[in-house]
Amino acid sequence: MFMLICLLLLDNVSLHFSHEQSDKSRFLDLESSQQSELKVLIQLLIEEVSEKSRCIVSITDTYYRRKVDVKKLMTRNYLPIYRILVKENEEFSPPRRKLLHSLQDSKYVGCDIYLILMTNGLQIVEFLKYTEEERLINAHGKFVFMYDFRIFHKEMRYLWNRIINVVFIRHYTKFKRNTKGQLQVYEWYDLNTVHFPARVRGLVTTKYIDTWYANRFRYGINHFASKTRDLRKQKLRVAVFEHIPAVTEDAQAFFTDQSDIDLNSKPLGIEFEMLLIIARVLNFQPEFYYPENIQVERWGSMKNSSFTGIFGEAKEGNAIFYLGDLYYTMHHLQILDLSWPYNTECLTFLTLESLSEDSWKLLILPFALQTWLAVIFLLCLVGILLFFFARFYKYHVGLNLKKMNEPKATKISLNETNRKISVRKSNARPSEWKNLHLFTDPVNSILYTYSMLLQVSLPDLPKAWSLRVFIGWWWIFTILITVFYKASMTASLANAIKRVTIDTIGELVESSLPIASWNEETKDSFSNFSDANLQQLSERHKIVVDEQDAIAAVANGSLCYYESLYVLGRERVKRQILEVELQKNGTEESNRMFKDHNLHVMEECVINMPVSLGMDKHSPLKSHVDKLVKQIIESGFVQKWLSDVVQQSKVLELRQEGQAQKALIDLDKLLCAMVALIFGYFLGILALAFEIWYWKKVVMRDPNYNKYRMDLFYKKM
């Protein structure tokens, strides 16, 4: 009996053990089949995109690390792979150093495939938030996620506007009883591909998630096909900051309705026209709008840990495009995405143009300093040469002065052989050496040479032919010089007031004037330059809120305003037109103030800055926009639009110049004549005083001096 009981217990134990073994084996078979299906699915996805990719980043936790070994799946591909293991209690603000270095290296080499297999959806949310904010992942790459409803929280809505090349692997589970009444579990994996939202800036909602379609992986299907080539007339918001030459004032009329834009003949701005072409190609409707208080905030700045202006709109993701002449800088790239630069703008200063009253020195203004030095040097040189020519003829070529005054000598000789008488005259011809005394004295030589330069004829020409030829060529030189001087003098009389301008950075530093701009970036950029002059300017930098107040300060001579060359040109013309209107109804004092001061754009560019279209950070439209911008540049549209905007400013300036008063000769411009006359009187009086002193102190004290026999005194001298 005991043996029978033991046998029955052993049978039950063995039966129970056999049931446990079968359940365990069934579970292992099920798990192995799930693993193999997941591996095959991931391997097929990797093979689909491996040909056009650079490398892959695998981010898994411990659970999926055991299920899928990506390294083994890459045996048939030669893509570099970065394997990152995420712990269960991993935090990403900031991440551990090893994980951070792996993400930085993968971004540096250009990885564009991200395989993220994690069971904790909240951990995926934190990971995506941090890496996208710090730009540690390529949001335009291809992503593979394990489906988890927690990653579609409302806080993640902005992120799914940027990461759109996504394939979700969804794990399906189904319970069903078999023919024997046993409950069986059916599990499989399928793909969910994300399409571009109905509105690009629209938010991912539960309703939208429910409409995702699932399809089995099939060969020939591009699961990462571009979803941004045709936006199907969706409305995209465009934040606008009115700035020349990006957007003009006339563009506001077409913010809401562009139906009549083809009939417009006014310039609307480069970026506005460019965005209309992009909207037509990508098939969307732009909704232009001005952000709140944009005229004051402009690009924006940091206030209370948040940005204002255009940057504030970009931080909050309120728009898809941002127009406003945005510079292609690292600071801007941290806030939003920038397209391919479409133009390069010259950034310089608007300064005061002063008018100096220098009519008193108008006599020396026609020639530059080098010209005056050359003329004076030639005057002295020619006077000395004439002196040496005259002395050479007097003592080496000609006869003495006494012989020159004697009558011509005649010699008679008798030839007894032929009984002929021959008469030989002297070779000396004193008339050829006449008037040499004009240049034999050094002082007289310089004075007569100077008189010829002033177009005063000589009392008589010397008879020596070499001197005459030399003097003739000197006269030709003096005629040319005097003609040049008179022509330049005439031009100087027409506009005798010299304009004092600041055209270089060095001159701006020497002026010690403060500089101003409407953003803090100018000061930071100047301080980061290696140029010592720009570093000095950064110490004098001020922030201005109202641009018109800054222009008024420049007109008062108390400021230099830093902006784009096109903006400064437009503001300069507008200021001149305003001054002309004020002069018509102003007093004489105000008219003189406007007359003596003008605005001037500095000629030297501080920097040539690339300019781009602004887009939402990690915008999925960037690749298409870059291609379109390049095509627009190559087609010449940018230069055409820029010339239209600049031409408008030129027309206004020409109108203003046409109404300007013509230059007339007034008493102020004749001040130089009074100065010359007074200077001549002074020199004459000084010479007269010197002669009187010489007569009394030298001549009258001479022992041979006798006022009754002055002829003998001068004869002895």
PDB file of N, CA, C and O in Angstrom, residues 122 125 129 148-158 160 204 209:
ATOM      1  N   LEU A 122       9.041  57.974 -20.235  1.00  0.00           N
ATOM      2  CA  LEU A 122       9.409  59.241 -19.594  1.00  0.00           C
ATOM      3  C   LEU A 122      10.889  59.517 -19.720  1.00  0.00           C
ATOM      4  O   LEU A 122      11.322  60.668 -19.856  1.00  0.00           O
ATOM      5  N   VAL A 125      11.493  60.923 -23.090  1.00  0.00           N
ATOM      6  CA  VAL A 125      11.107  62.331 -23.144  1.00  0.00           C
ATOM      7  C   VAL A 125      12.233  63.222 -22.637  1.00  0.00           C
ATOM      8  O   VAL A 125      12.606  64.223 -23.271  1.00  0.00           O
ATOM      9  N   LYS A 129      14.382  65.948 -24.927  1.00  0.00           N
ATOM     10  CA  LYS A 129      14.354  67.364 -24.564  1.00  0.00           C
ATOM     11  C   LYS A 129      15.765  67.922 -24.410  1.00  0.00           C
ATOM     12  O   LYS A 129      16.097  68.985 -24.941  1.00  0.00           O
ATOM     13  N   ASP A 148       5.507  54.246 -27.386  1.00  0.00           N
ATOM     14  CA  ASP A 148       5.082  54.413 -25.998  1.00  0.00           C
ATOM     15  C   ASP A 148       4.222  55.668 -25.957  1.00  0.00           C
ATOM     16  O   ASP A 148       4.650  56.746 -26.380  1.00  0.00           O
ATOM     17  N   PHE A 149       3.003  55.536 -25.459  1.00  0.00           N
ATOM     18  CA  PHE A 149       2.061  56.665 -25.486  1.00  0.00           C
ATOM     19  C   PHE A 149       2.544  57.823 -24.626  1.00  0.00           C
ATOM     20  O   PHE A 149       2.119  58.969 -24.813  1.00  0.00           O
ATOM     21  N   ARG A 150       3.458  57.575 -23.696  1.00  0.00           N
ATOM     22  CA  ARG A 150       3.907  58.642 -22.799  1.00  0.00           C
ATOM     23  C   ARG A 150       4.807  59.662 -23.507  1.00  0.00           C
ATOM     24  O   ARG A 150       4.987  60.768 -22.988  1.00  0.00           O
ATOM     25  N   ILE A 151       5.364  59.298 -24.626  1.00  0.00           N
ATOM     26  CA  ILE A 151       6.239  60.259 -25.311  1.00  0.00           C
ATOM     27  C   ILE A 151       5.426  61.279 -26.117  1.00  0.00           C
ATOM     28  O   ILE A 151       6.005  62.191 -26.699  1.00  0.00           O
ATOM     29  N   PHE A 152       4.096  61.153 -26.140  1.00  0.00           N
ATOM     30  CA  PHE A 152       3.250  62.091 -26.859  1.00  0.00           C
ATOM     31  C   PHE A 152       2.532  63.034 -25.901  1.00  0.00           C
ATOM     32  O   PHE A 152       1.411  63.462 -26.151  1.00  0.00           O
ATOM     33  N   HIS A 153       3.200  63.362 -24.822  1.00  0.00           N
ATOM     34  CA  HIS A 153       2.654  64.324 -23.873  1.00  0.00           C
ATOM     35  C   HIS A 153       2.605  65.709 -24.520  1.00  0.00           C
ATOM     36  O   HIS A 153       3.333  65.997 -25.480  1.00  0.00           O
ATOM     37  N   LYS A 154       1.752  66.576 -23.985  1.00  0.00           N
ATOM     38  CA  LYS A 154       1.590  67.907 -24.572  1.00  0.00           C
ATOM     39  C   LYS A 154       2.879  68.730 -24.521  1.00  0.00           C
ATOM     40  O   LYS A 154       3.082  69.619 -25.352  1.00  0.00           O
ATOM     41  N   GLU A 155       3.768  68.428 -23.579  1.00  0.00           N
ATOM     42  CA  GLU A 155       5.040  69.137 -23.514  1.00  0.00           C
ATOM     43  C   GLU A 155       5.972  68.747 -24.653  1.00  0.00           C
ATOM     44  O   GLU A 155       6.958  69.435 -24.909  1.00  0.00           O
ATOM     45  N   MET A 156       5.661  67.635 -25.308  1.00  0.00           N
ATOM     46  CA  MET A 156       6.495  67.180 -26.410  1.00  0.00           C
ATOM     47  C   MET A 156       5.953  67.596 -27.765  1.00  0.00           C
ATOM     48  O   MET A 156       6.471  67.179 -28.802  1.00  0.00           O
ATOM     49  N   ARG A 157       4.931  68.415 -27.784  1.00  0.00           N
ATOM     50  CA  ARG A 157       4.319  68.764 -29.053  1.00  0.00           C
ATOM     51  C   ARG A 157       5.286  69.505 -29.968  1.00  0.00           C
ATOM     52  O   ARG A 157       5.349  69.253 -31.162  1.00  0.00           O
ATOM     53  N   TYR A 158       6.043  70.470 -29.401  1.00  0.00           N
ATOM     54  CA  TYR A 158       6.967  71.242 -30.225  1.00  0.00           C
ATOM     55  C   TYR A 158       8.041  70.352 -30.835  1.00  0.00           C
ATOM     56  O   TYR A 158       8.553  70.623 -31.931  1.00  0.00           O
ATOM     57  N   TRP A 160       7.837  67.134 -31.845  1.00  0.00           N
ATOM     58  CA  TRP A 160       7.393  66.347 -33.000  1.00  0.00           C
ATOM     59  C   TRP A 160       7.121  67.218 -34.213  1.00  0.00           C
ATOM     60  O   TRP A 160       6.815  66.703 -35.287  1.00  0.00           O
ATOM     61  N   VAL A 204       0.714  67.718 -31.753  1.00  0.00           N
ATOM     62  CA  VAL A 204       0.390  66.296 -31.799  1.00  0.00           C
ATOM     63  C   VAL A 204      -0.648  66.008 -30.733  1.00  0.00           C
ATOM     64  O   VAL A 204      -0.438  66.226 -29.546  1.00  0.00           O
ATOM     65  N   ILE A 209      -2.678  60.796 -33.145  1.00  0.00           N
ATOM     66  CA  ILE A 209      -1.951  59.540 -32.943  1.00  0.00           C
ATOM     67  C   ILE A 209      -2.820  58.351 -33.327  1.00  0.00           C
ATOM     68  O   ILE A 209      -2.355  57.379 -33.921  1.00  0.00           O
TER      69      ILE A 209
END
